[in-house]
PDB file of C-alpha atoms in Angstrom:
ATOM      1  CA  MET Q   1       0.032   0.021  -0.103  1.00  0.00           C
ATOM      2  CA  LEU Q   2       3.013   2.321   0.623  1.00  0.00           C
ATOM      3  CA  ALA Q   3       3.762   1.592  -3.041  1.00  0.00           C
ATOM      4  CA  LEU Q   4       0.659   3.326  -4.202  1.00  0.00           C
ATOM      5  CA  LEU Q   5       1.082   6.180  -1.725  1.00  0.00           C
ATOM      6  CA  SER Q   6       4.633   6.845  -2.857  1.00  0.00           C
ATOM      7  CA  LEU Q   7       3.677   6.872  -6.442  1.00  0.00           C
ATOM      8  CA  LEU Q   8       0.995   9.352  -5.611  1.00  0.00           C
ATOM      9  CA  VAL Q   9       3.437  11.465  -3.720  1.00  0.00           C
ATOM     10  CA  ALA Q  10       5.385  11.681  -6.954  1.00  0.00           C
ATOM     11  CA  GLY Q  11       2.442  12.026  -9.203  1.00  0.00           C
ATOM     12  CA  THR Q  12       0.204  14.379  -7.194  1.00  0.00           C
ATOM     13  CA  ALA Q  13       2.301  16.290  -4.595  1.00  0.00           C
ATOM     14  CA  SER Q  14       4.705  17.471  -7.351  1.00  0.00           C
ATOM     15  CA  ALA Q  15       1.743  18.759  -9.405  1.00  0.00           C
ATOM     16  CA  GLU Q  16       0.727  20.915  -6.384  1.00  0.00           C
ATOM     17  CA  THR Q  17       4.062  22.485  -5.990  1.00  0.00           C
ATOM     18  CA  VAL Q  18       4.873  23.442  -9.569  1.00  0.00           C
ATOM     19  CA  GLY Q  19       4.216  27.185  -9.946  1.00  0.00           C
ATOM     20  CA  GLU Q  20       3.814  27.835 -13.598  1.00  0.00           C
ATOM     21  CA  ILE Q  21       3.683  26.224 -17.113  1.00  0.00           C
ATOM     22  CA  ASN Q  22       7.171  25.337 -18.333  1.00  0.00           C
ATOM     23  CA  THR Q  23       8.007  23.179 -21.427  1.00  0.00           C
ATOM     24  CA  ASP Q  24      10.854  25.206 -22.865  1.00  0.00           C
ATOM     25  CA  ASP Q  25      13.555  22.921 -21.360  1.00  0.00           C
ATOM     26  CA  GLY Q  26      11.864  19.754 -22.463  1.00  0.00           C
ATOM     27  CA  SER Q  27      10.502  19.039 -19.105  1.00  0.00           C
ATOM     28  CA  LEU Q  28       6.679  18.496 -18.560  1.00  0.00           C
ATOM     29  CA  ALA Q  29       4.993  20.680 -16.008  1.00  0.00           C
ATOM     30  CA  LEU Q  30       1.738  22.554 -15.811  1.00  0.00           C
ATOM     31  CA  SER Q  31       0.129  24.946 -13.396  1.00  0.00           C
ATOM     32  CA  LYS Q  32      -0.168  24.359  -9.502  1.00  0.00           C
ATOM     33  CA  HIS Q  33      -4.031  23.898 -10.201  1.00  0.00           C
ATOM     34  CA  GLY Q  34      -3.682  20.184 -10.723  1.00  0.00           C
ATOM     35  CA  GLY Q  35      -1.775  20.137 -13.868  1.00  0.00           C
ATOM     36  CA  LEU Q  36       0.672  17.355 -15.125  1.00  0.00           C
ATOM     37  CA  VAL Q  37       4.294  17.105 -14.389  1.00  0.00           C
ATOM     38  CA  ALA Q  38       6.806  14.712 -15.691  1.00  0.00           C
ATOM     39  CA  SER Q  39       6.817  12.633 -12.459  1.00  0.00           C
ATOM     40  CA  GLY Q  40       3.114  12.582 -12.433  1.00  0.00           C
ATOM     41  CA  ILE Q  41       2.983  11.272 -15.931  1.00  0.00           C
ATOM     42  CA  ILE Q  42       5.534   8.530 -15.130  1.00  0.00           C
ATOM     43  CA  ALA Q  43       3.701   7.557 -12.078  1.00  0.00           C
ATOM     44  CA  GLY Q  44       0.421   7.482 -13.881  1.00  0.00           C
ATOM     45  CA  ILE Q  45       1.763   5.349 -16.758  1.00  0.00           C
ATOM     46  CA  ALA Q  46       3.309   2.904 -14.327  1.00  0.00           C
ATOM     47  CA  LEU Q  47       0.085   2.521 -12.281  1.00  0.00           C
ATOM     48  CA  ILE Q  48      -1.858   1.882 -15.374  1.00  0.00           C
ATOM     49  CA  LEU Q  49       0.519  -0.764 -16.640  1.00  0.00           C
ATOM     50  CA  ILE Q  50       0.928  -2.563 -13.282  1.00  0.00           C
ATOM     51  CA  GLY Q  51      -2.734  -2.256 -12.510  1.00  0.00           C
ATOM     52  CA  PHE Q  52      -3.788  -3.866 -15.888  1.00  0.00           C
ATOM     53  CA  PHE Q  53      -1.420  -6.700 -15.459  1.00  0.00           C
ATOM     54  CA  PHE Q  54      -2.502  -7.326 -11.848  1.00  0.00           C
ATOM     55  CA  ASN Q  55      -6.230  -7.205 -12.765  1.00  0.00           C
ATOM     56  CA  PHE Q  56      -6.245  -9.499 -15.783  1.00  0.00           C
ATOM     57  CA  PHE Q  57      -3.054 -11.684 -15.666  1.00  0.00           C
ATOM     58  CA  GLY Q  58      -2.273 -11.935 -11.967  1.00  0.00           C
ATOM     59  CA  TYR Q  59      -2.565 -15.643 -11.197  1.00  0.00           C
ATOM     60  CA  LYS Q  60      -1.872 -16.909 -14.665  1.00  0.00           C
ATOM     61  CA  LEU Q  61       1.662 -15.417 -14.438  1.00  0.00           C
ATOM     62  CA  VAL Q  62       2.077 -15.721 -10.743  1.00  0.00           C
ATOM     63  CA  LYS Q  63       5.793 -15.444 -10.798  1.00  0.00           C
ATOM     64  CA  VAL Q  64       5.605 -12.171 -12.548  1.00  0.00           C
ATOM     65  CA  LEU Q  65       2.781 -11.114 -10.150  1.00  0.00           C
ATOM     66  CA  ILE Q  66       5.088 -11.849  -7.235  1.00  0.00           C
ATOM     67  CA  PHE Q  67       7.945  -9.964  -8.779  1.00  0.00           C
ATOM     68  CA  LEU Q  68       5.746  -6.899  -9.354  1.00  0.00           C
ATOM     69  CA  ALA Q  69       4.327  -7.014  -5.789  1.00  0.00           C
ATOM     70  CA  GLY Q  70       8.019  -6.938  -4.560  1.00  0.00           C
ATOM     71  CA  PHE Q  71       8.730  -4.123  -7.012  1.00  0.00           C
ATOM     72  CA  CYS Q  72       5.759  -2.064  -5.839  1.00  0.00           C
ATOM     73  CA  VAL Q  73       6.365  -2.553  -2.145  1.00  0.00           C
ATOM     74  CA  VAL Q  74      10.168  -2.217  -2.028  1.00  0.00           C
ATOM     75  CA  GLY Q  75      10.170   0.537  -4.748  1.00  0.00           C
ATOM     76  CA  GLY Q  76       7.334   2.352  -2.861  1.00  0.00           C
ATOM     77  CA  LEU Q  77       9.090   2.188   0.500  1.00  0.00           C
ATOM     78  CA  VAL Q  78      12.254   3.597  -0.952  1.00  0.00           C
ATOM     79  CA  LEU Q  79      10.272   6.511  -2.711  1.00  0.00           C
ATOM     80  CA  TYR Q  80       8.275   7.106   0.466  1.00  0.00           C
ATOM     81  CA  ALA Q  81      11.664   7.444   2.458  1.00  0.00           C
ATOM     82  CA  GLU Q  82      13.174   9.773  -0.083  1.00  0.00           C
ATOM     83  CA  TYR Q  83      10.204  12.156   0.075  1.00  0.00           C
ATOM     84  CA  LYS Q  84      10.147  12.062   3.916  1.00  0.00           C
ATOM     85  CA  ILE Q  85      13.795  12.621   4.152  1.00  0.00           C
ATOM     86  CA  ARG Q  86      13.924  15.566   1.592  1.00  0.00           C
ATOM     87  CA  ALA Q  87      10.835  16.275  -0.645  1.00  0.00           C
ATOM     88  CA  PRO Q  88      11.887  17.870  -3.832  1.00  0.00           C
ATOM     89  CA  HIS Q  89      11.361  21.701  -4.090  1.00  0.00           C
ATOM     90  CA  GLU Q  90       9.021  23.108  -6.831  1.00  0.00           C
ATOM     91  CA  ASP Q  91      11.891  23.764  -9.297  1.00  0.00           C
ATOM     92  CA  GLU Q  92      13.480  20.439  -8.731  1.00  0.00           C
ATOM     93  CA  LYS Q  93      11.847  18.291 -11.488  1.00  0.00           C
ATOM     94  CA  GLY Q  94      15.164  16.530 -12.025  1.00  0.00           C
ATOM     95  CA  ARG Q  95      15.255  15.383  -8.346  1.00  0.00           C
ATOM     96  CA  GLN Q  96      11.683  14.024  -8.653  1.00  0.00           C
ATOM     97  CA  LEU Q  97      12.803  11.969 -11.673  1.00  0.00           C
ATOM     98  CA  TRP Q  98      16.005  10.804  -9.899  1.00  0.00           C
ATOM     99  CA  TYR Q  99      13.897   9.674  -6.902  1.00  0.00           C
ATOM    100  CA  LEU Q 100      11.664   7.614  -9.244  1.00  0.00           C
ATOM    101  CA  GLY Q 101      14.664   6.128 -10.852  1.00  0.00           C
ATOM    102  CA  ILE Q 102      16.419   5.144  -7.567  1.00  0.00           C
ATOM    103  CA  ALA Q 103      13.096   3.725  -6.337  1.00  0.00           C
ATOM    104  CA  ALA Q 104      12.593   1.728  -9.541  1.00  0.00           C
ATOM    105  CA  ILE Q 105      16.089   0.152  -9.180  1.00  0.00           C
ATOM    106  CA  CYS Q 106      15.399  -0.742  -5.691  1.00  0.00           C
ATOM    107  CA  GLY Q 107      12.071  -2.220  -6.478  1.00  0.00           C
ATOM    108  CA  LEU Q 108      13.691  -4.548  -9.242  1.00  0.00           C
ATOM    109  CA  LEU Q 109      15.951  -5.832  -6.676  1.00  0.00           C
ATOM    110  CA  GLY Q 110      13.098  -6.339  -4.213  1.00  0.00           C
ATOM    111  CA  GLY Q 111      11.055  -8.154  -6.837  1.00  0.00           C
ATOM    112  CA  ALA Q 112      13.937 -10.414  -7.785  1.00  0.00           C
ATOM    113  CA  LEU Q 113      14.420 -11.252  -4.101  1.00  0.00           C
ATOM    114  CA  LEU Q 114      10.651 -12.155  -3.606  1.00  0.00           C
ATOM    115  CA  LEU Q 115      10.964 -14.819  -6.419  1.00  0.00           C
ATOM    116  CA  PHE Q 116      12.959 -16.844  -3.809  1.00  0.00           C
ATOM    117  CA  LEU Q 117      10.341 -15.997  -1.095  1.00  0.00           C
ATOM    118  CA  TYR Q 118       7.239 -17.412  -2.646  1.00  0.00           C
ATOM    119  CA  LYS Q 119       4.930 -17.411   0.238  1.00  0.00           C
ATOM    120  CA  VAL Q 120       6.085 -13.906   1.394  1.00  0.00           C
ATOM    121  CA  GLY Q 121       5.327 -12.760  -2.208  1.00  0.00           C
ATOM    122  CA  LEU Q 122       1.822 -14.222  -1.964  1.00  0.00           C
ATOM    123  CA  ALA Q 123       1.186 -12.512   1.409  1.00  0.00           C
ATOM    124  CA  LEU Q 124       2.096  -9.168  -0.167  1.00  0.00           C
ATOM    125  CA  VAL Q 125      -0.359  -9.706  -2.971  1.00  0.00           C
ATOM    126  CA  GLY Q 126      -3.101 -10.318  -0.418  1.00  0.00           C
ATOM    127  CA  ALA Q 127      -2.100  -7.267   1.535  1.00  0.00           C
ATOM    128  CA  LEU Q 128      -2.352  -5.059  -1.444  1.00  0.00           C
ATOM    129  CA  GLY Q 129      -5.720  -6.444  -2.341  1.00  0.00           C
ATOM    130  CA  GLY Q 130      -6.944  -5.809   1.328  1.00  0.00           C
ATOM    131  CA  PHE Q 131      -5.655  -2.347   1.142  1.00  0.00           C
ATOM    132  CA  ALA Q 132      -7.358  -1.582  -2.224  1.00  0.00           C
ATOM    133  CA  LEU Q 133     -10.715  -2.928  -0.921  1.00  0.00           C
ATOM    134  CA  ALA Q 134     -10.432  -0.929   2.257  1.00  0.00           C
ATOM    135  CA  SER Q 135      -9.642   2.228   0.326  1.00  0.00           C
ATOM    136  CA  TRP Q 136     -12.489   1.600  -2.163  1.00  0.00           C
ATOM    137  CA  LEU Q 137     -15.054   1.183   0.768  1.00  0.00           C
ATOM    138  CA  LEU Q 138     -13.742   4.261   2.444  1.00  0.00           C
ATOM    139  CA  ALA Q 139     -14.076   6.322  -0.782  1.00  0.00           C
ATOM    140  CA  MET Q 140     -17.727   6.164  -0.661  1.00  0.00           C
ATOM    141  CA  LYS Q 141     -17.954   9.481   1.246  1.00  0.00           C
ATOM    142  CA  SER Q 142     -15.989  12.645   1.455  1.00  0.00           C
ATOM    143  CA  GLY Q 143     -13.169  12.574   3.903  1.00  0.00           C
ATOM    144  CA  GLY Q 144     -13.641   8.733   4.090  1.00  0.00           C
ATOM    145  CA  LEU Q 145     -16.501   6.588   5.232  1.00  0.00           C
ATOM    146  CA  ILE Q 146     -14.799   6.666   8.685  1.00  0.00           C
ATOM    147  CA  HIS Q 147     -14.006  10.217   9.776  1.00  0.00           C
ATOM    148  CA  SER Q 148     -11.737   9.192  12.640  1.00  0.00           C
ATOM    149  CA  ASP Q 149      -8.101   9.154  11.586  1.00  0.00           C
ATOM    150  CA  VAL Q 150      -7.329   6.314  13.918  1.00  0.00           C
ATOM    151  CA  GLY Q 151     -10.377   4.483  12.924  1.00  0.00           C
ATOM    152  CA  ARG Q 152      -9.396   4.691   9.113  1.00  0.00           C
ATOM    153  CA  ILE Q 153      -5.870   3.402   9.829  1.00  0.00           C
ATOM    154  CA  LEU Q 154      -7.128   0.574  11.953  1.00  0.00           C
ATOM    155  CA  PHE Q 155      -9.801  -0.312   9.193  1.00  0.00           C
ATOM    156  CA  ILE Q 156      -7.197  -0.424   6.509  1.00  0.00           C
ATOM    157  CA  VAL Q 157      -4.755  -2.505   8.670  1.00  0.00           C
ATOM    158  CA  ALA Q 158      -7.536  -4.973   9.359  1.00  0.00           C
ATOM    159  CA  PHE Q 159      -8.180  -5.506   5.683  1.00  0.00           C
ATOM    160  CA  VAL Q 160      -4.538  -5.788   4.932  1.00  0.00           C
ATOM    161  CA  LEU Q 161      -4.071  -8.501   7.558  1.00  0.00           C
ATOM    162  CA  ILE Q 162      -7.172 -10.426   6.469  1.00  0.00           C
ATOM    163  CA  GLY Q 163      -5.854 -10.228   2.929  1.00  0.00           C
ATOM    164  CA  MET Q 164      -2.579 -11.743   3.972  1.00  0.00           C
ATOM    165  CA  ALA Q 165      -4.152 -14.566   6.026  1.00  0.00           C
ATOM    166  CA  VAL Q 166      -6.785 -15.589   3.459  1.00  0.00           C
ATOM    167  CA  VAL Q 167      -3.962 -16.251   0.917  1.00  0.00           C
ATOM    168  CA  PHE Q 168      -2.691 -19.039   2.961  1.00  0.00           C
ATOM    169  CA  PHE Q 169      -5.962 -20.874   3.220  1.00  0.00           C
ATOM    170  CA  ILE Q 170      -7.604 -20.560  -0.238  1.00  0.00           C
ATOM    171  CA  GLU Q 171      -4.464 -19.683  -2.346  1.00  0.00           C
ATOM    172  CA  ARG Q 172      -5.818 -19.511  -5.827  1.00  0.00           C
ATOM    173  CA  PRO Q 173      -9.244 -17.706  -5.236  1.00  0.00           C
ATOM    174  CA  ALA Q 174      -7.662 -15.270  -2.831  1.00  0.00           C
ATOM    175  CA  ILE Q 175      -4.692 -14.346  -5.142  1.00  0.00           C
ATOM    176  CA  ILE Q 176      -7.240 -13.937  -8.118  1.00  0.00           C
ATOM    177  CA  VAL Q 177      -9.494 -11.724  -6.150  1.00  0.00           C
ATOM    178  CA  ALA Q 178      -6.728  -9.678  -4.402  1.00  0.00           C
ATOM    179  CA  SER Q 179      -4.702  -9.147  -7.604  1.00  0.00           C
ATOM    180  CA  ALA Q 180      -7.873  -8.093  -9.487  1.00  0.00           C
ATOM    181  CA  ILE Q 181      -9.003  -5.641  -6.733  1.00  0.00           C
ATOM    182  CA  TRP Q 182      -5.386  -4.123  -6.395  1.00  0.00           C
ATOM    183  CA  GLY Q 183      -4.879  -4.054 -10.114  1.00  0.00           C
ATOM    184  CA  SER Q 184      -8.326  -2.269 -10.687  1.00  0.00           C
ATOM    185  CA  TYR Q 185      -7.496   0.325  -8.036  1.00  0.00           C
ATOM    186  CA  ALA Q 186      -4.036   1.032  -9.240  1.00  0.00           C
ATOM    187  CA  LEU Q 187      -5.402   1.145 -12.766  1.00  0.00           C
ATOM    188  CA  PHE Q 188      -7.903   3.854 -11.969  1.00  0.00           C
ATOM    189  CA  VAL Q 189      -5.643   5.793  -9.655  1.00  0.00           C
ATOM    190  CA  GLY Q 190      -3.239   5.739 -12.670  1.00  0.00           C
ATOM    191  CA  ILE Q 191      -6.082   6.975 -15.014  1.00  0.00           C
ATOM    192  CA  ASP Q 192      -6.945   9.748 -12.512  1.00  0.00           C
ATOM    193  CA  CYS Q 193      -3.275  11.050 -12.657  1.00  0.00           C
ATOM    194  CA  PHE Q 194      -4.505  12.234 -16.065  1.00  0.00           C
ATOM    195  CA  ALA Q 195      -8.244  12.752 -15.495  1.00  0.00           C
ATOM    196  CA  ARG Q 196      -7.826  14.586 -12.283  1.00  0.00           C
ATOM    197  CA  THR Q 197     -11.094  13.748 -10.748  1.00  0.00           C
ATOM    198  CA  GLY Q 198      -9.749  13.590  -7.241  1.00  0.00           C
ATOM    199  CA  PHE Q 199     -10.003   9.750  -6.968  1.00  0.00           C
ATOM    200  CA  GLN Q 200      -6.236   9.378  -6.769  1.00  0.00           C
ATOM    201  CA  TYR Q 201      -6.220  11.271  -3.362  1.00  0.00           C
ATOM    202  CA  THR Q 202      -7.926   8.374  -1.568  1.00  0.00           C
ATOM    203  CA  ALA Q 203      -4.700   6.672  -0.459  1.00  0.00           C
ATOM    204  CA  LEU Q 204      -3.110   9.848   0.503  1.00  0.00           C
ATOM    205  CA  ALA Q 205      -5.988  11.182   2.351  1.00  0.00           C
ATOM    206  CA  PHE Q 206      -6.854   7.937   4.229  1.00  0.00           C
ATOM    207  CA  LEU Q 207      -3.209   7.565   5.365  1.00  0.00           C
ATOM    208  CA  ASN Q 208      -3.209  11.006   6.674  1.00  0.00           C
ATOM    209  CA  ALA Q 209      -0.686  12.490   4.278  1.00  0.00           C
ATOM    210  CA  PRO Q 210      -0.151  16.194   4.969  1.00  0.00           C
ATOM    211  CA  GLY Q 211      -2.290  18.386   2.868  1.00  0.00           C
ATOM    212  CA  ALA Q 212      -4.296  15.609   1.173  1.00  0.00           C
ATOM    213  CA  VAL Q 213      -8.044  16.098   1.086  1.00  0.00           C
ATOM    214  CA  TYR Q 214     -10.536  13.683  -0.392  1.00  0.00           C
ATOM    215  CA  GLU Q 215     -13.835  15.008  -1.696  1.00  0.00           C
ATOM    216  CA  THR Q 216     -16.463  12.945  -3.648  1.00  0.00           C
ATOM    217  CA  SER Q 217     -18.251  14.179  -6.792  1.00  0.00           C
ATOM    218  CA  PRO Q 218     -20.228  12.650  -9.652  1.00  0.00           C
ATOM    219  CA  LYS Q 219     -16.896  12.118 -11.483  1.00  0.00           C
ATOM    220  CA  VAL Q 220     -15.215  10.409  -8.510  1.00  0.00           C
ATOM    221  CA  TYR Q 221     -18.257   8.121  -7.984  1.00  0.00           C
ATOM    222  CA  ALA Q 222     -17.854   7.175 -11.739  1.00  0.00           C
ATOM    223  CA  MET Q 223     -14.249   6.107 -11.042  1.00  0.00           C
ATOM    224  CA  ILE Q 224     -15.419   4.156  -7.937  1.00  0.00           C
ATOM    225  CA  ALA Q 225     -18.005   2.467 -10.087  1.00  0.00           C
ATOM    226  CA  GLY Q 226     -15.430   1.906 -12.937  1.00  0.00           C
ATOM    227  CA  MET Q 227     -13.023   0.263 -10.512  1.00  0.00           C
ATOM    228  CA  ALA Q 228     -15.752  -2.115  -9.318  1.00  0.00           C
ATOM    229  CA  VAL Q 229     -16.703  -3.131 -12.907  1.00  0.00           C
ATOM    230  CA  SER Q 230     -12.956  -3.469 -13.793  1.00  0.00           C
ATOM    231  CA  ALA Q 231     -12.306  -5.774 -10.759  1.00  0.00           C
ATOM    232  CA  ILE Q 232     -15.276  -7.946 -11.620  1.00  0.00           C
ATOM    233  CA  LEU Q 233     -14.189  -8.354 -15.084  1.00  0.00           C
ATOM    234  CA  GLY Q 234     -10.485  -9.049 -13.941  1.00  0.00           C
ATOM    235  CA  ILE Q 235     -11.791 -11.689 -11.569  1.00  0.00           C
ATOM    236  CA  ILE Q 236     -13.815 -13.431 -14.129  1.00  0.00           C
ATOM    237  CA  THR Q 237     -11.089 -13.307 -16.627  1.00  0.00           C
ATOM    238  CA  GLN Q 238      -8.667 -14.792 -14.228  1.00  0.00           C
ATOM    239  CA  PHE Q 239     -10.835 -17.649 -13.198  1.00  0.00           C
ATOM    240  CA  VAL Q 240     -11.642 -18.517 -16.784  1.00  0.00           C
ATOM    241  CA  THR Q 241      -8.067 -18.373 -18.098  1.00  0.00           C
ATOM    242  CA  THR Q 242      -6.573 -20.337 -15.284  1.00  0.00           C
ATOM    243  CA  ARG Q 243      -9.093 -23.135 -15.122  1.00  0.00           C
ATOM    244  CA  PRO Q 244      -7.875 -26.733 -15.943  1.00  0.00           C
ATOM    245  CA  LYS Q 245      -7.822 -28.040 -19.300  1.00  0.00           C
ATOM    246  CA  THR Q 246     -10.772 -30.273 -18.373  1.00  0.00           C
ATOM    247  CA  GLY Q 247     -12.817 -27.199 -18.533  1.00  0.00           C
ATOM    248  CA  LYS Q 248     -13.652 -27.272 -14.811  1.00  0.00           C
ATOM    249  CA  PHE Q 249     -12.545 -24.774 -12.263  1.00  0.00           C
ATOM    250  CA  LEU Q 250      -9.921 -25.869  -9.781  1.00  0.00           C
ATOM    251  CA  PRO Q 251     -11.522 -26.661  -6.414  1.00  0.00           C
ATOM    252  CA  LEU Q 252     -11.446 -23.800  -3.766  1.00  0.00           C
TER     253      LEU Q 252
END
């Protein structure tokens, strides 16, 4: 879940600090009123690609899934730490991109390591699914369905732990559902890096990131509905594409 938070830090916080339009130097930046910057574009594209894979191909390519889970979590932790230690200033677009690059390298190493820790990788997939489902539920109301900061965090932690635990009891169905939910969430957050409806602020606001405010609107509810439809399609697709050659689903 910190993976998503960290990509959002790169994709949204930077957009809030850039003061004016500037494309003369080849960099991409727009106004502080929610425009796009280079790091936001990279974060959005990364979330869309990773989300699409998780949603529709997760269990079918489980080793790649585990690698990407490690990439997300380790890379996200590194990026989060970088921004906590020293957040880039509004004129430091280069530093933002360097942060993304360093986090990506660390994420690749983390993903490779998890290939040797299969069960840990599966647990992380379950955790990501639990986080995404909790965030989706909280997103139903402005400021979160639960208004207490502590209550929201406990709610998210509970779903994360449940997601991790369920994976060890019903591995295949749990991985399919968790990867589809997380993938759909990441996909639509990535889309919102460009659409700017406000849906992307769910993770930031619910984890009490400074300055992050989440407000619902018809456009946000459309994103919430779209995420649900996408997750359902992903679950169906994964069950169909991973069923045995006999044509029957594997037993739960």
